[in-house]
Amino acid sequence: NAGVTQTPKFQVLKTGQSMTLQCAQDMNHEYMSWYRQDPGMGLRLIHYSVGAGITDQGEVPNGYNVSRSTTEDFPLRLLSAAPSQTSVYFCASMIWGTGELFFGEGSRLTVL
Amino acid sequence: EDQVTQSPEALRLQEGESSSLNCSYTVSGLRGLFWYRQDPGKGPEFLFTLYSAGEEKEKERLKATLTKKESFLHITAPKPEDSATYLCAVQAWTGTASKLTFGTGTRLQVTL
């Protein structure tokens, strides 16, 4: 099992550009989520999904879009990148309700 | 609003020098408290779940304990490979039970 796979690992964007961070899991977890991690801020929840076709907003959803068409995939879209979105992004999945998150290795995004 | 505060921010120990990390929390109805380990450039890795005051969990040199207001991660006779950032998170009883609130972590360095 690969667990949670994120691509790309590194990305540099210019302000206003759009892009998609990919996330896939092979553990058949219902729950998937996206976090961002910034120095001194801890992990903050952006969006989450409790199953295919169901998504909801987390703590910091503005500027991001998600969709969940399959159990395995949960892409995060940046619609118009801003320097404030410079961060490390983590995708995580879990068995519904347990709280035991399985994280990907992260995607480091820099917006110039 | 759920809050998690971890202390100290950073801790440097010599090999074999035992110590404790603190996680204090405020939450409206604790469903679970979680400890994660994060190595540089990697995603967090799940360590423990604690559900009720008085509960303890152990894994190798690590022992996690829980009271009604805080949790401790005790490290006994640490080794250099225990160097990492340790994250604490809480999950509250909500309609969806989907949200974990993370602390900012304690960065532990164990030297020879």
mmCIF file of C-alpha atoms in Angstrom:
data_model
loop_
_atom_site.group_PDB
_atom_site.id
_atom_site.type_symbol
_atom_site.label_atom_id
_atom_site.label_comp_id
_atom_site.label_asym_id
_atom_site.label_seq_id
_atom_site.Cartn_x
_atom_site.Cartn_y
_atom_site.Cartn_z
ATOM 1 C CA ASN A 1 0.000 0.000 0.000
ATOM 2 C CA ALA A 2 1.274 3.449 -0.916
ATOM 3 C CA GLY A 3 -0.926 5.198 1.692
ATOM 4 C CA VAL A 4 -1.550 8.866 0.830
ATOM 5 C CA THR A 5 0.247 10.197 -2.244
ATOM 6 C CA GLN A 6 0.546 13.911 -3.001
ATOM 7 C CA THR A 7 1.837 15.603 -6.129
ATOM 8 C CA PRO A 8 3.693 17.781 -6.813
ATOM 9 C CA LYS A 9 6.146 17.938 -3.899
ATOM 10 C CA PHE A 10 7.287 21.448 -4.856
ATOM 11 C CA GLN A 11 5.665 24.186 -6.913
ATOM 12 C CA VAL A 12 6.366 27.843 -7.594
ATOM 13 C CA LEU A 13 3.544 30.018 -8.913
ATOM 14 C CA LYS A 14 3.123 33.635 -9.855
ATOM 15 C CA THR A 15 0.348 35.680 -8.280
ATOM 16 C CA GLY A 16 -2.917 35.069 -10.114
ATOM 17 C CA GLN A 17 -2.001 31.685 -11.558
ATOM 18 C CA SER A 18 -4.142 28.648 -10.836
ATOM 19 C CA MET A 19 -3.103 25.097 -10.102
ATOM 20 C CA THR A 20 -4.275 21.808 -8.642
ATOM 21 C CA LEU A 21 -2.606 19.808 -5.894
ATOM 22 C CA GLN A 22 -3.327 16.127 -6.341
ATOM 23 C CA CYS A 23 -4.039 13.666 -3.528
ATOM 24 C CA ALA A 24 -4.760 9.955 -3.776
ATOM 25 C CA GLN A 25 -5.167 7.265 -1.115
ATOM 26 C CA ASP A 26 -5.373 3.505 -1.491
ATOM 27 C CA MET A 27 -6.734 2.608 1.958
ATOM 28 C CA ASN A 28 -10.424 2.969 1.043
ATOM 29 C CA HIS A 29 -10.864 5.702 3.668
ATOM 30 C CA GLU A 30 -14.133 7.603 3.535
ATOM 31 C CA TYR A 31 -12.684 10.745 5.067
ATOM 32 C CA MET A 32 -10.129 12.925 3.276
ATOM 33 C CA SER A 33 -8.913 16.407 4.109
ATOM 34 C CA TRP A 34 -6.491 19.162 3.204
ATOM 35 C CA TYR A 35 -4.421 21.090 5.749
ATOM 36 C CA ARG A 36 -1.940 23.884 5.437
ATOM 37 C CA GLN A 37 0.996 24.227 7.792
ATOM 38 C CA ASP A 38 2.604 27.590 8.434
ATOM 39 C CA PRO A 39 5.327 28.472 10.977
ATOM 40 C CA GLY A 40 3.812 29.259 14.368
ATOM 41 C CA MET A 41 0.267 28.508 13.189
ATOM 42 C CA GLY A 42 -0.035 24.755 13.418
ATOM 43 C CA LEU A 43 -1.982 22.654 10.970
ATOM 44 C CA ARG A 44 -5.169 24.347 9.776
ATOM 45 C CA LEU A 45 -8.005 22.561 8.019
ATOM 46 C CA ILE A 46 -8.889 23.902 4.561
ATOM 47 C CA HIS A 47 -11.558 21.505 3.253
ATOM 48 C CA TYR A 48 -12.656 17.989 4.009
ATOM 49 C CA SER A 49 -14.813 15.236 2.548
ATOM 50 C CA VAL A 50 -16.662 12.397 4.231
ATOM 51 C CA GLY A 51 -17.279 10.479 1.011
ATOM 52 C CA ALA A 52 -17.562 10.714 -2.764
ATOM 53 C CA GLY A 53 -19.712 13.669 -3.755
ATOM 54 C CA ILE A 54 -19.616 15.250 -0.268
ATOM 55 C CA THR A 55 -17.310 18.129 0.671
ATOM 56 C CA ASP A 56 -17.329 20.805 3.344
ATOM 57 C CA GLN A 57 -15.322 23.810 4.436
ATOM 58 C CA GLY A 58 -12.775 23.800 7.201
ATOM 59 C CA GLU A 59 -11.164 26.643 9.084
ATOM 60 C CA VAL A 60 -9.457 28.456 6.159
ATOM 61 C CA PRO A 61 -11.339 27.638 2.913
ATOM 62 C CA ASN A 62 -11.128 30.979 1.072
ATOM 63 C CA GLY A 63 -9.231 30.801 -2.220
ATOM 64 C CA TYR A 64 -9.449 27.021 -2.454
ATOM 65 C CA ASN A 65 -11.809 24.607 -4.176
ATOM 66 C CA VAL A 66 -12.223 20.857 -3.782
ATOM 67 C CA SER A 67 -14.239 18.052 -5.305
ATOM 68 C CA ARG A 68 -14.542 14.342 -4.539
ATOM 69 C CA SER A 69 -15.648 12.270 -7.498
ATOM 70 C CA THR A 70 -14.090 9.008 -6.268
ATOM 71 C CA THR A 71 -13.184 7.528 -2.882
ATOM 72 C CA GLU A 72 -9.499 7.562 -3.814
ATOM 73 C CA ASP A 73 -8.930 11.111 -5.055
ATOM 74 C CA PHE A 74 -9.322 14.526 -3.441
ATOM 75 C CA PRO A 75 -7.691 17.344 -5.458
ATOM 76 C CA LEU A 76 -7.233 20.859 -4.067
ATOM 77 C CA ARG A 77 -7.553 23.738 -6.535
ATOM 78 C CA LEU A 78 -6.074 27.183 -6.071
ATOM 79 C CA LEU A 79 -8.206 29.466 -8.209
ATOM 80 C CA SER A 80 -6.016 32.594 -8.293
ATOM 81 C CA ALA A 81 -2.848 32.170 -6.261
ATOM 82 C CA ALA A 82 -1.838 34.843 -3.750
ATOM 83 C CA PRO A 83 1.416 35.211 -1.757
ATOM 84 C CA SER A 84 -0.608 34.467 1.419
ATOM 85 C CA GLN A 85 -1.098 30.959 0.066
ATOM 86 C CA THR A 86 2.620 30.229 0.288
ATOM 87 C CA SER A 87 2.652 27.236 2.624
ATOM 88 C CA VAL A 88 3.137 23.511 2.986
ATOM 89 C CA TYR A 89 -0.017 21.607 2.134
ATOM 90 C CA PHE A 90 -0.853 18.195 3.543
ATOM 91 C CA CYS A 91 -3.518 15.797 2.417
ATOM 92 C CA ALA A 92 -4.760 13.343 5.036
ATOM 93 C CA SER A 93 -7.262 10.520 5.199
ATOM 94 C CA MET A 94 -8.761 8.487 7.999
ATOM 95 C CA ILE A 95 -11.279 5.853 8.854
ATOM 96 C CA TRP A 96 -14.385 7.923 9.487
ATOM 97 C CA GLY A 97 -14.648 9.290 13.028
ATOM 98 C CA THR A 98 -11.449 7.783 14.463
ATOM 99 C CA GLY A 99 -9.249 10.877 14.400
ATOM 100 C CA GLU A 100 -6.251 8.800 13.347
ATOM 101 C CA LEU A 101 -5.137 10.711 10.285
ATOM 102 C CA PHE A 102 -2.784 9.297 7.671
ATOM 103 C CA PHE A 103 -0.841 12.141 6.053
ATOM 104 C CA GLY A 104 0.879 12.486 2.730
ATOM 105 C CA GLU A 105 4.428 13.825 2.545
ATOM 106 C CA GLY A 106 3.306 17.345 1.736
ATOM 107 C CA SER A 107 3.420 19.808 -1.142
ATOM 108 C CA ARG A 108 5.508 22.935 -0.663
ATOM 109 C CA LEU A 109 3.977 25.859 -2.572
ATOM 110 C CA THR A 110 5.586 29.245 -3.105
ATOM 111 C CA VAL A 111 3.580 32.091 -4.627
ATOM 112 C CA LEU A 112 5.644 35.023 -5.903
ATOM 113 C CA GLU B 1 -13.653 27.638 20.001
ATOM 114 C CA ASP B 2 -11.369 24.668 20.603
ATOM 115 C CA GLN B 3 -7.815 25.570 21.546
ATOM 116 C CA VAL B 4 -4.610 23.577 21.931
ATOM 117 C CA THR B 5 -1.424 24.999 23.442
ATOM 118 C CA GLN B 6 1.828 23.061 23.502
ATOM 119 C CA SER B 7 4.883 23.764 25.600
ATOM 120 C CA PRO B 8 7.746 24.164 25.410
ATOM 121 C CA GLU B 9 8.114 25.287 21.788
ATOM 122 C CA ALA B 10 11.505 23.637 21.616
ATOM 123 C CA LEU B 11 13.375 21.237 23.880
ATOM 124 C CA ARG B 12 16.926 20.029 23.707
ATOM 125 C CA LEU B 13 17.846 16.896 25.666
ATOM 126 C CA GLN B 14 20.923 14.798 25.986
ATOM 127 C CA GLU B 15 20.612 11.117 25.201
ATOM 128 C CA GLY B 16 19.141 9.367 28.237
ATOM 129 C CA GLU B 17 17.776 12.581 29.791
ATOM 130 C CA SER B 18 14.051 12.006 30.396
ATOM 131 C CA SER B 19 11.515 14.822 30.132
ATOM 132 C CA SER B 20 7.873 15.640 29.364
ATOM 133 C CA LEU B 21 6.052 17.643 26.737
ATOM 134 C CA ASN B 22 2.822 19.413 27.642
ATOM 135 C CA CYS B 23 -0.417 19.860 25.713
ATOM 136 C CA SER B 24 -3.122 21.948 27.373
ATOM 137 C CA TYR B 25 -6.518 22.169 25.738
ATOM 138 C CA THR B 26 -9.961 23.710 25.929
ATOM 139 C CA VAL B 27 -12.697 21.916 24.050
ATOM 140 C CA SER B 28 -16.455 21.657 24.307
ATOM 141 C CA GLY B 29 -16.739 17.935 24.908
ATOM 142 C CA LEU B 30 -13.567 15.943 24.233
ATOM 143 C CA ARG B 31 -14.002 13.054 21.822
ATOM 144 C CA GLY B 32 -10.297 12.257 21.642
ATOM 145 C CA LEU B 33 -6.806 13.675 22.101
ATOM 146 C CA PHE B 34 -4.128 12.656 19.633
ATOM 147 C CA TRP B 35 -0.355 12.761 19.535
ATOM 148 C CA TYR B 36 1.545 12.830 16.248
ATOM 149 C CA ARG B 37 5.237 12.846 15.384
ATOM 150 C CA GLN B 38 6.525 14.906 12.460
ATOM 151 C CA ASP B 39 10.000 14.542 10.981
ATOM 152 C CA PRO B 40 11.465 17.411 8.903
ATOM 153 C CA GLY B 41 10.040 17.482 5.378
ATOM 154 C CA LYS B 42 7.505 14.746 6.154
ATOM 155 C CA GLY B 43 3.837 14.526 7.058
ATOM 156 C CA PRO B 44 2.788 13.890 10.660
ATOM 157 C CA GLU B 45 2.636 10.273 11.791
ATOM 158 C CA PHE B 46 0.029 9.078 14.275
ATOM 159 C CA LEU B 47 1.290 7.961 17.706
ATOM 160 C CA PHE B 48 -1.532 7.752 20.272
ATOM 161 C CA THR B 49 -5.208 8.363 20.947
ATOM 162 C CA LEU B 50 -6.470 9.115 24.456
ATOM 163 C CA TYR B 51 -10.186 9.269 25.180
ATOM 164 C CA SER B 52 -10.713 9.921 28.877
ATOM 165 C CA ALA B 53 -8.963 11.405 31.903
ATOM 166 C CA GLY B 54 -6.644 8.926 33.585
ATOM 167 C CA GLU B 55 -5.942 6.990 30.408
ATOM 168 C CA GLU B 56 -2.320 6.175 29.500
ATOM 169 C CA LYS B 57 -0.751 4.768 26.333
ATOM 170 C CA GLU B 58 2.836 3.594 25.808
ATOM 171 C CA LYS B 59 5.029 2.946 22.807
ATOM 172 C CA GLU B 60 8.725 2.224 23.238
ATOM 173 C CA ARG B 61 10.210 5.246 25.073
ATOM 174 C CA LEU B 62 7.028 7.308 24.843
ATOM 175 C CA LYS B 63 4.109 7.412 27.263
ATOM 176 C CA ALA B 64 1.077 9.671 26.837
ATOM 177 C CA THR B 65 -1.222 10.593 29.704
ATOM 178 C CA LEU B 66 -4.440 12.595 29.888
ATOM 179 C CA THR B 67 -6.192 14.765 32.481
ATOM 180 C CA LYS B 68 -9.300 16.904 32.074
ATOM 181 C CA LYS B 69 -7.233 19.929 31.026
ATOM 182 C CA GLU B 70 -3.960 18.634 29.611
ATOM 183 C CA SER B 71 -1.963 15.789 28.237
ATOM 184 C CA PHE B 72 1.689 14.916 28.729
ATOM 185 C CA LEU B 73 4.016 13.049 26.457
ATOM 186 C CA HIS B 74 6.726 11.551 28.636
ATOM 187 C CA ILE B 75 9.971 10.575 26.949
ATOM 188 C CA THR B 76 12.101 8.131 28.929
ATOM 189 C CA ALA B 77 15.817 7.803 28.161
ATOM 190 C CA PRO B 78 15.480 9.400 24.725
ATOM 191 C CA LYS B 79 17.723 8.567 21.791
ATOM 192 C CA PRO B 80 18.791 10.818 18.892
ATOM 193 C CA GLU B 81 16.220 9.097 16.655
ATOM 194 C CA ASP B 82 13.463 10.515 18.869
ATOM 195 C CA SER B 83 14.330 13.975 17.539
ATOM 196 C CA ALA B 84 11.226 15.329 15.788
ATOM 197 C CA THR B 85 8.355 17.750 16.240
ATOM 198 C CA TYR B 86 5.553 16.326 18.386
ATOM 199 C CA LEU B 87 2.048 17.558 17.648
ATOM 200 C CA CYS B 88 -1.026 17.355 19.845
ATOM 201 C CA ALA B 89 -4.582 17.566 18.497
ATOM 202 C CA VAL B 90 -8.085 17.403 19.952
ATOM 203 C CA GLN B 91 -11.331 16.250 18.448
ATOM 204 C CA ALA B 92 -14.608 17.527 19.889
ATOM 205 C CA TRP B 93 -18.038 15.982 19.902
ATOM 206 C CA THR B 94 -19.846 17.702 17.010
ATOM 207 C CA GLY B 95 -22.491 16.728 14.500
ATOM 208 C CA THR B 96 -19.857 15.495 12.073
ATOM 209 C CA ALA B 97 -16.877 14.829 14.383
ATOM 210 C CA SER B 98 -14.680 15.725 11.418
ATOM 211 C CA LYS B 99 -12.456 18.440 12.779
ATOM 212 C CA LEU B 100 -9.192 18.059 14.612
ATOM 213 C CA THR B 101 -7.623 21.143 16.149
ATOM 214 C CA PHE B 102 -3.842 20.998 16.235
ATOM 215 C CA GLY B 103 -1.310 22.694 18.468
ATOM 216 C CA THR B 104 1.830 24.266 17.035
ATOM 217 C CA GLY B 105 4.050 21.474 18.296
ATOM 218 C CA THR B 106 7.160 20.934 20.404
ATOM 219 C CA ARG B 107 10.398 20.603 18.492
ATOM 220 C CA LEU B 108 12.548 18.012 20.283
ATOM 221 C CA GLN B 109 16.252 17.590 19.684
ATOM 222 C CA VAL B 110 18.131 14.753 21.368
ATOM 223 C CA THR B 111 21.909 14.956 21.258
ATOM 224 C CA LEU B 112 24.633 12.414 22.063
#
